[in-house]
Amino acid sequence: MAILIIAEHDNRTLKTATRNAVTAATQMGDELHLLVAGSNCKAVAVAASEIAGINRVLLSDDLAYEHQLAENMGKLVAEIGKDYSHIVVPATTSGKNFLPRVAALLDVAQISDITAVESENTFQRPIYAGNAIATVESLDAIKVISVRSTAFEPAGNGPSSEISELNISCDCKLSAFVEEVVAESDRPELTSAEIIISGGRGMGNGENFTLLEQVADKLGAAVGASRAAVDAGFVPNDMQVGQTGKIVAPELYIAVGISGAIQHLAGMKDSKVIVAINKDEEAPIFSVADYGLVADLFDVMPELQKQL
Amino acid sequence: MKILVSVKRVIDYNVKVRVKSDNTDVDLANVKMALNPFCEIAVEEAVRLKEAGTASEVVVVSIGPKPCQEQIRTALALGADRGIQVETEEMPESLNVAKLLAKVIEEEQPGLVIMGKQAIDSDNNQTGQMLAALTDMPQGTFASEVKIDGDKVNVTREVDGGLQTVELNMPAIVTTDLRLNEPRYASLPNIMKAKRKPLDVKTPAELGVELKAHTKLLKVTPPAERQAGIKVASVDELVEKLKNEAKVL
Ligand SMILES: Cc1cc2nc3c(=O)[nH]c(=O)nc-3n(C[C@H](O)[C@H](O)[C@H](O)COP(=O)(O)OP(=O)(O)OC[C@H]3O[C@@H](n4cnc5c(N)ncnc54)[C@H](O)[C@@H]3O)c2cc1C
């Protein structure tokens, strides 16, 4: 039986997280189908058909899927997915939203946020904020899986596959989209940035984040934050890195005025190189940092900007 | 309107868990346990809706072995009216929890169900969504704002790109994110009062749910440890190391 992967997109562009999920899926089996469900999203299907390893793209183009409402997506994916051995989704907020509905409708478990594939039915996943790794075997006929993007390389392009259009409209009429407030930024996205510079409560206020933004712009970096900085209203929620925010693993992560609580470490400790700038030399962030600088961030940041 | 809140007993969020030396699971012997932080936010939201006159009763449910009654009592001390424990020998898998909760919903007929978006032990982030599918209800996950308007509820959700608002027909299921509210501390008189609030105990058999295993935990291992690196003395040294040693600039 084949594997069904669900594409992450915004009706215009295919999101990279889809490619990480494809790589995970290639380790579970050979025949890979990729579902693009959205509205006016033909361009996404075309992009998806070029991913190496994909044998077929299924396109479900219907107004009901425009905003990926969980009720409609859950029903659609359960309907299509019942003929597959695996249903694989990137563990983004969209995947996390609808995938458990699919699992429940199919009466199977969901294995969340996998970081390794041991065999077609055995997977590794972090638990307890990444302080333990569980190896879990699925006993179900259909394995419903969400994939942690940072644990798998993104799949590249290959020969293009055929696109089949489906005609299944699942409009549950239980919910409606009202609005979306998207934080616009010219900087790279947190989850795909090569370099991230994050600020914590030590930044003091929102204005001071310009100190990080100036350095970020010189490095082509994304700007992130700790929960404390988001809760205090310094910056919006989509910047939160951690157990319950975004999981990142860039080449370079610079933590500024962040103490290094386990919930924050859970989101960034797989970064290749970690730099910590903190005035408290006892801060736990130093225990994971490759390079630690014990100093006042308000002295360091302007100096760093000058030197880059 | 009645609100149903589900709560889970988990390790206290300040405790760094350790893996058992035989790699069968994590070691929870003598570890401080608490109400899952997201469930605490769920209780707080329900209690606020009651205080605002929107809700008439807040019922809290927990599933698990007997000690989870402590967390039900905590929720009662925060202002919930009565508790239900569904007693199981072990903590069931999410799908089974969702099936048990679906039966409780059938009996209680709440207008709104509020739960945490994830438990900080298993980090699954799935029970609420599963429950919504089983009961054919709409869901507002990762909520940072909940506004009830007649028979609809508007939920603002924390999503990867920012904030999304959806309108749900009620009854609906809401799962909480961290910024929905800041839970209160239970006062001593309320802790005392909570001891006398009703707490019913039910079994999966009474609810007609068979707990089938869908997964098997093969082993639990510690994560790869990161080696602590070095301290640099200045910005100059930092930039030099990043360029020439780490080669990331
Ligand atoms: C259920 C739950 C989920 C959570 N999820 C997350 C999550 O996803 N992400 C997350 O980040 N947190 C999360 N948290 C919160 C976490 O426990 C910490 O409270 C939070 O990470 C602390 O943020 P911080 O390091 O910015 O603040 P603090 O811990 O207050 O640290 C501030 C640091 O700044 C330093 N500092 C202050 N001034 C300066 C200066 N001038 N120069 C240099 N250094 C300075 C201080 O020495 C200190 O180390 C969660 C908590 C719970 C309960």
Coordinates of C-alpha atoms and ligand atoms in Angstrom, one line a residue:
Chain A
M1 CA 0.0 0.0 0.0
A2 CA 1.1 3.5 -0.7
I3 CA 1.9 6.4 1.6
L4 CA -0.2 9.6 1.6
I5 CA 1.6 12.9 2.5
I6 CA -0.4 16.0 2.9
A7 CA 1.2 19.2 1.5
E8 CA 1.6 22.4 3.7
H9 CA 0.9 25.5 1.6
D10 CA -1.0 28.8 1.5
N11 CA -2.8 28.1 -1.9
R12 CA 0.1 30.0 -3.6
T13 CA 3.3 28.4 -2.5
L14 CA 4.3 25.0 -1.3
K15 CA 6.0 25.2 2.2
T16 CA 9.4 23.6 2.7
A17 CA 8.0 21.6 5.7
T18 CA 6.3 19.4 3.0
R19 CA 9.7 18.4 1.7
N20 CA 11.0 17.4 5.1
A21 CA 7.9 15.2 5.5
V22 CA 8.5 13.6 2.1
T23 CA 12.0 12.6 3.2
A24 CA 10.6 11.0 6.4
A25 CA 8.0 9.2 4.2
T26 CA 10.7 7.8 1.8
Q27 CA 12.0 5.9 4.9
M28 CA 8.6 4.2 5.4
G29 CA 7.9 2.9 1.9
D30 CA 8.3 3.4 -1.8
E31 CA 5.1 4.5 -3.3
L32 CA 4.4 8.1 -2.3
H33 CA 1.3 10.1 -3.1
L34 CA 1.1 13.8 -2.1
L35 CA -2.3 15.4 -1.5
V36 CA -2.7 19.2 -2.1
A37 CA -6.0 20.3 -0.7
G38 CA -6.8 24.0 -1.0
S39 CA -8.6 26.5 -3.1
N40 CA -7.2 27.8 -6.4
C41 CA -4.0 26.0 -5.6
K42 CA -3.1 24.4 -8.9
A43 CA 0.4 26.1 -8.7
V44 CA 1.1 24.3 -5.5
A45 CA 0.2 21.0 -7.1
V46 CA 2.6 21.7 -9.9
A47 CA 5.4 22.5 -7.5
A48 CA 4.6 19.4 -5.5
S49 CA 4.7 17.2 -8.6
E50 CA 8.3 18.1 -9.0
I51 CA 9.5 16.8 -5.6
A52 CA 11.8 13.8 -6.0
G53 CA 10.3 10.6 -4.8
I54 CA 6.6 11.5 -5.3
N55 CA 4.8 9.1 -7.6
R56 CA 1.5 10.9 -7.8
V57 CA 0.0 14.2 -6.8
L58 CA -3.7 14.3 -5.8
L59 CA -5.3 17.7 -6.1
S60 CA -8.4 18.6 -4.2
D61 CA -9.3 22.1 -5.2
D62 CA -12.4 23.3 -3.4
L63 CA -13.5 26.4 -1.5
A64 CA -14.1 24.1 1.5
Y65 CA -10.3 23.7 1.9
E66 CA -9.3 27.3 1.3
H67 CA -8.3 27.9 5.0
Q68 CA -7.5 24.3 5.8
L69 CA -10.3 24.2 8.4
A70 CA -9.7 21.2 10.6
E71 CA -13.2 19.8 10.3
N72 CA -13.2 19.8 6.5
M73 CA -9.5 18.7 6.1
G74 CA -10.0 15.9 8.7
K75 CA -12.9 14.5 6.8
L76 CA -11.2 14.7 3.4
V77 CA -7.9 13.2 4.5
A78 CA -9.7 10.4 6.4
E79 CA -11.8 9.6 3.3
I80 CA -8.8 9.5 1.0
G81 CA -6.4 8.1 3.6
K82 CA -8.3 4.9 4.4
D83 CA -6.7 3.2 1.4
Y84 CA -3.1 4.0 2.5
S85 CA -0.6 2.4 4.9
H86 CA 0.7 5.7 6.2
I87 CA -0.6 9.2 6.4
V88 CA 2.2 11.7 6.9
V89 CA 2.0 15.4 7.7
P90 CA 4.5 18.0 8.7
A91 CA 4.1 18.9 12.4
T92 CA 3.2 22.5 11.7
T93 CA 0.2 24.3 13.4
S94 CA -1.9 23.3 10.4
G95 CA -0.9 19.6 10.4
K96 CA -1.3 19.5 14.2
N97 CA -4.7 21.0 13.9
F98 CA -6.4 18.5 11.5
L99 CA -4.3 15.3 11.7
P100 CA -5.6 14.0 15.0
R101 CA -9.2 14.3 13.6
V102 CA -8.0 12.0 10.8
A103 CA -6.6 9.5 13.3
A104 CA -9.8 9.5 15.3
L105 CA -12.1 9.1 12.3
L106 CA -10.0 6.1 11.2
D107 CA -9.9 4.7 14.8
V108 CA -6.1 4.6 14.9
A109 CA -3.5 6.3 17.0
Q110 CA -1.5 9.4 15.9
I111 CA 2.2 9.3 16.4
S112 CA 3.2 12.9 16.8
D113 CA 6.3 14.8 15.9
I114 CA 8.6 11.9 14.9
T115 CA 12.3 12.5 14.7
A116 CA 13.4 9.2 13.3
V117 CA 12.0 6.3 11.3
E118 CA 13.3 2.9 12.5
S119 CA 11.0 0.8 10.3
E120 CA 7.7 1.1 8.5
N121 CA 5.9 0.8 11.9
T122 CA 8.4 2.0 14.5
F123 CA 9.3 5.6 15.1
Q124 CA 11.2 7.8 17.5
R125 CA 9.7 10.9 19.1
P126 CA 10.8 13.3 21.8
I127 CA 8.7 13.4 25.0
Y128 CA 8.9 15.5 28.2
A129 CA 10.2 18.6 26.3
G130 CA 12.8 16.6 24.6
N131 CA 14.3 15.2 27.8
A132 CA 13.6 11.7 26.7
I133 CA 13.2 10.0 23.4
A134 CA 10.5 7.3 23.0
T135 CA 10.7 4.5 20.5
V136 CA 7.1 3.7 19.6
E137 CA 5.6 0.9 17.6
S138 CA 2.3 1.4 15.8
L139 CA -0.1 -1.6 16.1
D140 CA -2.6 0.0 13.6
A141 CA -3.1 -0.9 10.0
I142 CA -2.9 2.8 9.1
K143 CA -0.1 4.8 10.6
V144 CA -1.0 8.4 11.1
I145 CA 2.2 10.4 11.6
S146 CA 3.3 14.0 12.0
V147 CA 6.9 14.8 11.3
R148 CA 9.3 17.2 13.0
S149 CA 10.8 19.1 10.2
T150 CA 14.2 19.8 11.8
A151 CA 14.9 16.0 12.0
F152 CA 14.7 15.4 8.3
E153 CA 16.5 17.0 5.3
P154 CA 14.1 18.6 2.8
A155 CA 13.6 16.5 -0.4
G156 CA 14.8 18.1 -3.6
N157 CA 13.3 18.1 -7.0
G158 CA 13.2 15.2 -9.5
P159 CA 11.2 14.0 -12.5
S160 CA 7.7 15.4 -12.4
S161 CA 4.8 13.1 -11.5
E162 CA 1.2 13.1 -12.7
I163 CA -1.4 15.3 -11.1
S164 CA -4.9 13.7 -10.6
E165 CA -7.7 15.9 -9.7
L166 CA -10.2 14.7 -7.1
N167 CA -13.7 15.6 -6.7
I168 CA -14.5 15.3 -3.0
S169 CA -16.0 18.2 -1.3
C170 CA -16.2 17.9 2.5
D171 CA -17.8 21.0 3.8
C172 CA -18.9 20.2 7.4
K173 CA -20.3 23.7 7.9
L174 CA -19.3 23.4 11.6
S175 CA -16.8 26.3 11.5
A176 CA -16.0 29.3 9.4
F177 CA -12.8 31.3 8.8
V178 CA -13.0 34.9 10.1
E179 CA -9.6 36.4 9.7
E180 CA -5.9 35.9 9.8
V181 CA -3.4 38.4 11.2
V182 CA -0.1 37.5 9.6
A183 CA 3.1 39.1 10.8
E184 CA 4.7 40.4 7.7
S185 CA 8.5 40.4 7.6
D186 CA 11.2 40.6 5.0
R187 CA 13.4 38.3 7.1
P188 CA 13.6 34.6 6.6
E189 CA 11.0 32.3 8.3
L190 CA 12.1 31.0 11.7
T191 CA 11.7 27.3 10.8
S192 CA 13.8 27.5 7.6
A193 CA 16.4 30.2 8.6
E194 CA 20.1 29.3 8.6
I195 CA 20.8 31.8 11.4
I196 CA 18.4 32.8 14.2
I197 CA 18.9 35.5 16.8
S198 CA 16.5 35.3 19.7
G199 CA 15.7 37.6 22.5
G200 CA 14.3 36.9 25.9
R201 CA 13.0 38.8 28.9
G202 CA 16.5 40.4 29.2
M203 CA 15.6 42.6 26.2
G204 CA 13.5 44.7 28.5
N205 CA 11.0 45.8 26.0
G206 CA 9.8 45.5 22.4
E207 CA 11.8 48.5 21.0
N208 CA 15.0 47.0 22.2
F209 CA 14.4 44.1 19.7
T210 CA 15.7 46.5 17.0
L211 CA 19.1 45.7 18.5
L212 CA 18.6 42.1 17.3
E213 CA 17.0 43.1 14.1
Q214 CA 20.0 45.2 13.1
V215 CA 22.3 42.3 13.6
A216 CA 19.8 39.9 11.9
D217 CA 19.7 42.1 8.8
K218 CA 23.4 42.0 8.5
L219 CA 23.4 38.2 8.8
G220 CA 20.3 37.4 6.8
A221 CA 19.0 35.9 10.0
A222 CA 15.5 35.4 11.4
V223 CA 14.5 36.8 14.8
G224 CA 13.0 34.6 17.5
A225 CA 12.0 35.0 21.1
S226 CA 11.4 33.2 24.4
R227 CA 8.0 32.7 25.8
A228 CA 8.7 35.4 28.5
A229 CA 9.4 38.0 25.7
V230 CA 6.2 37.0 23.9
D231 CA 4.1 36.9 27.1
A232 CA 5.4 40.4 28.1
G233 CA 4.1 41.7 24.8
F234 CA 7.6 42.6 23.4
V235 CA 7.0 40.6 20.2
P236 CA 4.2 38.6 18.6
N237 CA 3.5 34.9 19.3
D238 CA 4.7 33.5 16.0
M239 CA 8.3 34.3 17.1
Q240 CA 8.2 32.0 20.1
V241 CA 10.8 29.2 20.1
G242 CA 10.4 26.2 22.4
Q243 CA 8.4 23.2 23.5
T244 CA 5.2 24.9 22.7
G245 CA 6.4 27.3 20.1
K246 CA 8.5 26.6 17.1
I247 CA 11.1 23.9 16.9
V248 CA 14.2 25.2 15.1
A249 CA 17.6 23.8 14.3
P250 CA 19.6 26.4 12.3
E251 CA 23.3 26.4 11.6
L252 CA 23.7 29.2 14.2
Y253 CA 21.4 30.1 17.0
I254 CA 22.2 33.2 19.1
A255 CA 20.3 33.5 22.4
V256 CA 20.3 37.0 23.8
G257 CA 19.0 37.7 27.4
I258 CA 17.5 34.2 27.5
S259 CA 18.0 32.1 30.7
G260 CA 17.6 28.7 29.0
A261 CA 14.5 27.1 30.6
I262 CA 14.0 23.4 29.6
Q263 CA 10.9 24.5 27.6
H264 CA 13.1 27.0 25.6
L265 CA 15.9 24.5 25.1
A266 CA 13.4 22.0 23.8
G267 CA 12.9 24.2 20.8
M268 CA 16.5 25.0 19.8
K269 CA 19.0 22.6 21.3
D270 CA 19.5 20.7 18.0
S271 CA 20.9 23.9 16.4
K272 CA 24.4 23.3 15.0
V273 CA 26.2 26.1 16.8
I274 CA 24.7 27.9 19.8
V275 CA 25.8 31.2 21.1
A276 CA 24.6 32.6 24.4
I277 CA 24.9 36.2 25.5
N278 CA 23.7 36.6 29.1
K279 CA 25.0 38.7 32.0
D280 CA 24.4 35.9 34.5
E281 CA 27.2 33.4 34.2
E282 CA 25.1 30.8 36.0
A283 CA 22.3 30.9 33.4
P284 CA 21.5 27.3 32.2
I285 CA 21.7 28.4 28.5
F286 CA 25.5 28.3 28.9
S287 CA 25.3 24.5 29.4
V288 CA 24.2 24.0 25.8
A289 CA 26.1 26.9 24.3
D290 CA 29.2 26.3 22.1
Y291 CA 30.2 29.9 22.7
G292 CA 29.1 31.8 25.8
L293 CA 29.7 35.5 26.4
V294 CA 29.0 36.7 29.9
A295 CA 28.1 40.4 29.4
D296 CA 25.4 43.0 29.3
L297 CA 23.5 42.6 26.0
F298 CA 23.1 46.3 25.7
D299 CA 26.9 46.6 25.4
V300 CA 27.3 43.5 23.2
M301 CA 24.7 44.0 20.6
P302 CA 25.8 47.4 19.2
E303 CA 29.4 46.2 19.3
L304 CA 28.4 43.0 17.4
Q305 CA 26.6 44.9 14.8
K306 CA 29.6 47.1 14.2
Q307 CA 31.9 44.1 13.8
L308 CA 29.8 42.2 11.2
Chain B
M1 CA -24.5 26.7 29.7
K2 CA -22.4 24.0 31.1
I3 CA -18.6 23.9 30.4
L4 CA -16.7 20.7 30.6
V5 CA -12.9 20.9 31.3
S6 CA -10.6 17.9 31.1
V7 CA -7.4 18.0 33.2
K8 CA -4.3 15.7 33.3
R9 CA -1.9 14.9 36.1
V10 CA 1.6 15.3 34.8
I11 CA 5.2 15.9 36.1
D12 CA 5.6 19.5 37.4
Y13 CA 7.0 21.7 34.6
N14 CA 10.0 22.7 36.7
V15 CA 11.3 19.2 37.0
K16 CA 13.7 17.8 34.5
V17 CA 12.7 14.2 34.0
R18 CA 15.2 11.3 34.0
V19 CA 15.1 8.1 32.0
K20 CA 15.1 4.8 33.9
S21 CA 18.4 2.9 33.6
D22 CA 16.7 -0.1 32.0
N23 CA 15.3 2.3 29.3
T24 CA 11.7 1.1 29.8
D25 CA 10.3 4.6 30.6
V26 CA 11.1 7.8 32.5
D27 CA 11.5 7.6 36.2
L28 CA 8.5 9.2 38.0
A29 CA 9.2 7.8 41.4
N30 CA 9.0 10.6 44.0
V31 CA 8.8 13.2 41.4
K32 CA 6.6 16.2 42.0
M33 CA 3.3 16.0 40.1
A34 CA 1.0 18.8 39.1
L35 CA -1.9 19.9 37.0
N36 CA -0.7 20.2 33.3
P37 CA -0.1 23.9 32.8
F38 CA -2.4 24.0 29.7
C39 CA -5.2 22.3 31.6
E40 CA -4.8 24.9 34.4
I41 CA -5.4 27.6 31.8
A42 CA -8.4 25.7 30.6
V43 CA -9.9 25.6 34.1
E44 CA -9.2 29.3 34.5
E45 CA -11.0 30.2 31.3
A46 CA -14.0 28.2 32.2
V47 CA -14.2 29.7 35.7
R48 CA -13.9 33.2 34.2
L49 CA -16.8 32.4 31.8
K50 CA -18.8 31.4 34.8
E51 CA -17.9 34.5 36.7
A52 CA -18.9 36.6 33.7
G53 CA -22.3 34.9 33.8
T54 CA -21.8 33.1 30.4
A55 CA -21.5 29.7 32.0
S56 CA -23.7 28.2 34.7
E57 CA -21.6 25.2 35.7
V58 CA -18.0 24.0 35.3
V59 CA -17.5 20.3 35.4
V60 CA -13.9 18.9 35.5
V61 CA -12.9 15.5 34.3
S62 CA -9.7 13.6 34.7
I63 CA -8.7 10.2 33.5
G64 CA -6.2 8.0 35.2
P65 CA -5.3 6.2 38.4
K66 CA -6.6 7.4 41.8
P67 CA -3.9 10.1 42.4
C68 CA -5.4 12.2 39.6
Q69 CA -8.1 13.1 42.1
E70 CA -5.6 15.6 43.5
Q71 CA -5.6 17.5 40.2
I72 CA -9.4 17.4 40.1
R73 CA -9.4 18.9 43.6
T74 CA -6.9 21.6 42.4
A75 CA -9.3 22.5 39.6
L76 CA -12.2 22.6 42.1
A77 CA -10.2 24.9 44.3
L78 CA -9.7 27.2 41.3
G79 CA -13.5 27.4 41.0
A80 CA -14.8 24.4 39.1
D81 CA -18.1 23.1 40.6
R82 CA -17.8 19.3 40.5
G83 CA -15.5 16.6 39.4
I84 CA -15.5 13.3 37.5
Q85 CA -12.7 10.8 37.6
V86 CA -12.6 8.0 35.1
E87 CA -10.5 5.5 36.9
T88 CA -8.0 3.5 34.8
E89 CA -5.0 1.5 35.9
E90 CA -2.6 3.3 33.7
M91 CA -2.7 6.5 31.7
P92 CA -4.5 5.5 28.5
E93 CA -3.4 6.6 25.1
S94 CA -4.8 9.8 23.6
L95 CA -7.4 8.0 21.4
N96 CA -8.7 6.1 24.4
V97 CA -8.8 9.3 26.5
A98 CA -10.8 10.9 23.7
K99 CA -13.2 8.0 23.6
L100 CA -13.8 8.1 27.3
L101 CA -14.3 11.9 27.2
A102 CA -16.8 11.5 24.3
K103 CA -18.9 9.3 26.5
V104 CA -18.7 11.8 29.4
I105 CA -19.8 14.5 26.9
E106 CA -22.7 12.3 25.9
E107 CA -23.9 12.1 29.5
E108 CA -23.1 15.7 30.4
Q109 CA -24.1 17.6 27.2
P110 CA -21.9 20.6 27.8
G111 CA -22.2 23.7 25.5
L112 CA -18.4 24.1 25.4
V113 CA -15.5 21.8 26.2
I114 CA -12.1 23.5 27.1
M115 CA -8.9 21.5 27.3
G116 CA -5.2 22.0 27.2
K117 CA -3.6 21.9 23.7
Q118 CA -0.9 19.4 24.9
A119 CA 0.2 17.6 28.0
I120 CA 3.8 18.4 28.9
D121 CA 4.7 14.8 29.4
S122 CA 3.7 13.0 26.2
D123 CA 3.8 16.3 24.2
N124 CA 1.2 14.8 21.7
N125 CA -1.1 17.7 21.1
Q126 CA -3.9 15.5 19.8
T127 CA -6.6 14.6 22.4
G128 CA -8.8 17.7 21.9
Q129 CA -8.8 17.3 18.1
M130 CA -9.6 13.6 18.4
L131 CA -12.4 14.3 20.8
A132 CA -13.8 16.9 18.4
A133 CA -13.8 14.4 15.5
L134 CA -15.4 11.6 17.7
T135 CA -18.2 14.0 18.8
D136 CA -18.5 15.6 15.4
M137 CA -17.9 19.0 16.9
P138 CA -15.9 21.9 15.5
Q139 CA -12.6 22.8 17.2
G140 CA -10.6 25.9 18.1
T141 CA -7.1 24.7 18.9
F142 CA -4.2 26.7 20.4
A143 CA -6.6 29.4 21.6
S144 CA -5.4 32.8 22.8
E145 CA -8.8 34.3 22.9
V146 CA -12.3 32.9 23.3
K147 CA -15.4 35.0 22.7
I148 CA -18.9 33.5 23.0
D149 CA -21.7 35.2 21.1
G150 CA -25.0 33.4 21.3
D151 CA -24.7 29.9 19.9
K152 CA -21.3 30.6 18.3
V153 CA -17.9 31.0 19.7
N154 CA -15.1 32.9 18.1
V155 CA -11.6 31.5 18.8
T156 CA -8.4 33.3 18.0
R157 CA -5.7 30.7 17.4
E158 CA -1.9 31.0 17.6
V159 CA -0.7 29.6 14.3
D160 CA 2.7 29.5 12.6
G161 CA 2.2 32.7 10.6
G162 CA 0.5 34.7 13.4
L163 CA -3.1 34.7 14.6
Q164 CA -6.1 33.1 13.0
T165 CA -9.7 33.6 14.1
V166 CA -12.4 31.0 13.4
E167 CA -16.1 31.0 14.3
L168 CA -17.5 27.7 15.6
N169 CA -21.0 26.5 16.1
M170 CA -21.6 25.4 19.6
P171 CA -21.1 22.9 21.2
A172 CA -17.5 23.2 20.4
I173 CA -14.1 22.1 21.6
V174 CA -11.4 24.7 22.5
T175 CA -7.8 23.8 23.3
T176 CA -5.8 26.4 25.2
D177 CA -2.5 28.1 24.3
L178 CA -0.3 29.8 26.9
R179 CA -1.5 33.3 26.4
L180 CA -5.2 32.7 26.8
N181 CA -5.1 33.8 30.4
E182 CA -2.9 33.8 33.5
P183 CA -4.4 31.3 36.0
R184 CA -5.1 32.5 39.5
Y185 CA -3.7 30.9 42.7
A186 CA -6.2 29.0 44.8
S187 CA -6.9 30.6 48.1
L188 CA -6.8 28.5 51.3
P189 CA -10.5 28.8 51.9
N190 CA -11.2 27.7 48.4
I191 CA -8.8 24.7 48.8
M192 CA -10.8 23.8 51.9
K193 CA -14.1 24.3 50.1
A194 CA -12.9 22.1 47.2
K195 CA -12.6 19.2 49.5
R196 CA -16.4 19.1 49.9
K197 CA -17.3 19.6 46.3
P198 CA -18.8 16.5 44.6
L199 CA -16.4 14.1 42.9
D200 CA -17.9 11.1 41.0
V201 CA -15.8 8.1 40.0
K202 CA -16.6 6.1 36.9
T203 CA -15.0 3.2 35.1
P204 CA -14.3 2.7 31.4
A205 CA -16.7 -0.3 31.5
E206 CA -19.5 1.8 33.0
L207 CA -18.9 4.2 30.1
G208 CA -18.9 1.3 27.6
V209 CA -15.4 2.0 26.3
E210 CA -13.0 -0.7 25.6
L211 CA -9.4 0.4 26.0
K212 CA -7.6 -1.1 23.0
A213 CA -3.8 -0.7 22.6
H214 CA -2.9 1.1 19.4
T215 CA 0.8 1.6 20.1
K216 CA 3.5 -0.1 22.0
L217 CA 6.3 1.8 23.8
L218 CA 9.5 -0.2 23.0
K219 CA 12.0 1.9 24.9
V220 CA 12.8 5.3 26.3
T221 CA 16.3 6.7 26.0
P222 CA 18.0 9.9 27.0
P223 CA 18.5 12.5 24.2
A224 CA 22.0 13.0 22.8
E225 CA 23.7 15.4 25.3
R226 CA 25.2 18.6 24.0
Q227 CA 28.7 19.3 25.2
A228 CA 29.0 22.7 26.9
G229 CA 31.4 24.8 24.9
I230 CA 33.7 27.6 25.9
K231 CA 33.3 31.1 27.3
V232 CA 34.6 33.9 25.1
A233 CA 35.9 37.1 26.7
S234 CA 34.8 39.7 24.1
V235 CA 32.7 40.3 21.0
D236 CA 36.0 40.3 19.0
E237 CA 36.7 36.8 20.2
L238 CA 33.2 35.7 19.5
V239 CA 33.2 36.9 15.9
E240 CA 36.6 35.4 15.4
K241 CA 35.5 32.0 16.6
L242 CA 32.3 32.0 14.6
K243 CA 34.2 32.9 11.5
N244 CA 37.3 30.7 11.8
E245 CA 36.4 27.9 14.1
A246 CA 32.7 27.2 13.7
K247 CA 32.7 28.7 10.2
V248 CA 29.1 29.8 10.4
L249 CA 29.6 33.5 9.5
Ligands
LIG1 C1 3.7 24.8 29.8 C2 4.9 25.7 29.5 C3 5.3 25.8 28.2 C4 6.4 26.7 27.9 N1 6.8 26.8 26.7 C5 7.8 27.6 26.4 C6 8.3 27.8 25.0 O1 7.8 27.2 24.1 N2 9.4 28.6 24.8 C7 10.0 29.3 25.8 O2 10.9 30.1 25.6 N3 9.5 29.2 27.1 C8 8.5 28.4 27.4 N4 8.0 28.3 28.7 C9 8.5 29.3 29.7 C10 9.8 28.9 30.3 O3 9.6 28.0 31.4 C11 10.6 30.2 30.8 O4 9.8 30.9 31.7 C12 11.0 31.1 29.7 O5 11.6 30.4 28.6 C13 11.9 32.2 30.2 O6 12.2 33.2 29.2 P1 13.5 34.0 29.3 O7 14.7 33.2 29.3 O8 13.4 35.1 28.3 O9 13.3 34.8 30.7 P2 14.1 34.7 32.1 O10 14.1 33.3 32.5 O11 13.5 35.7 32.9 O12 15.6 35.0 31.7 C14 16.0 36.3 31.3 C15 17.5 36.2 31.2 O13 18.0 37.5 30.7 C16 19.2 37.7 31.3 N5 19.4 39.2 31.2 C17 18.6 40.1 31.8 N6 19.1 41.4 31.5 C18 20.2 41.2 30.7 C19 21.1 42.0 30.1 N7 21.0 43.4 30.2 N8 22.1 41.5 29.4 C20 22.3 40.2 29.3 N9 21.4 39.3 29.9 C21 20.4 39.8 30.6 C22 19.0 37.2 32.7 O14 20.3 36.9 33.3 C23 18.2 35.9 32.5 O15 19.0 34.8 32.3 C24 7.0 27.4 29.0 C25 6.5 27.3 30.3 C26 5.5 26.4 30.5 C27 5.0 26.3 31.9

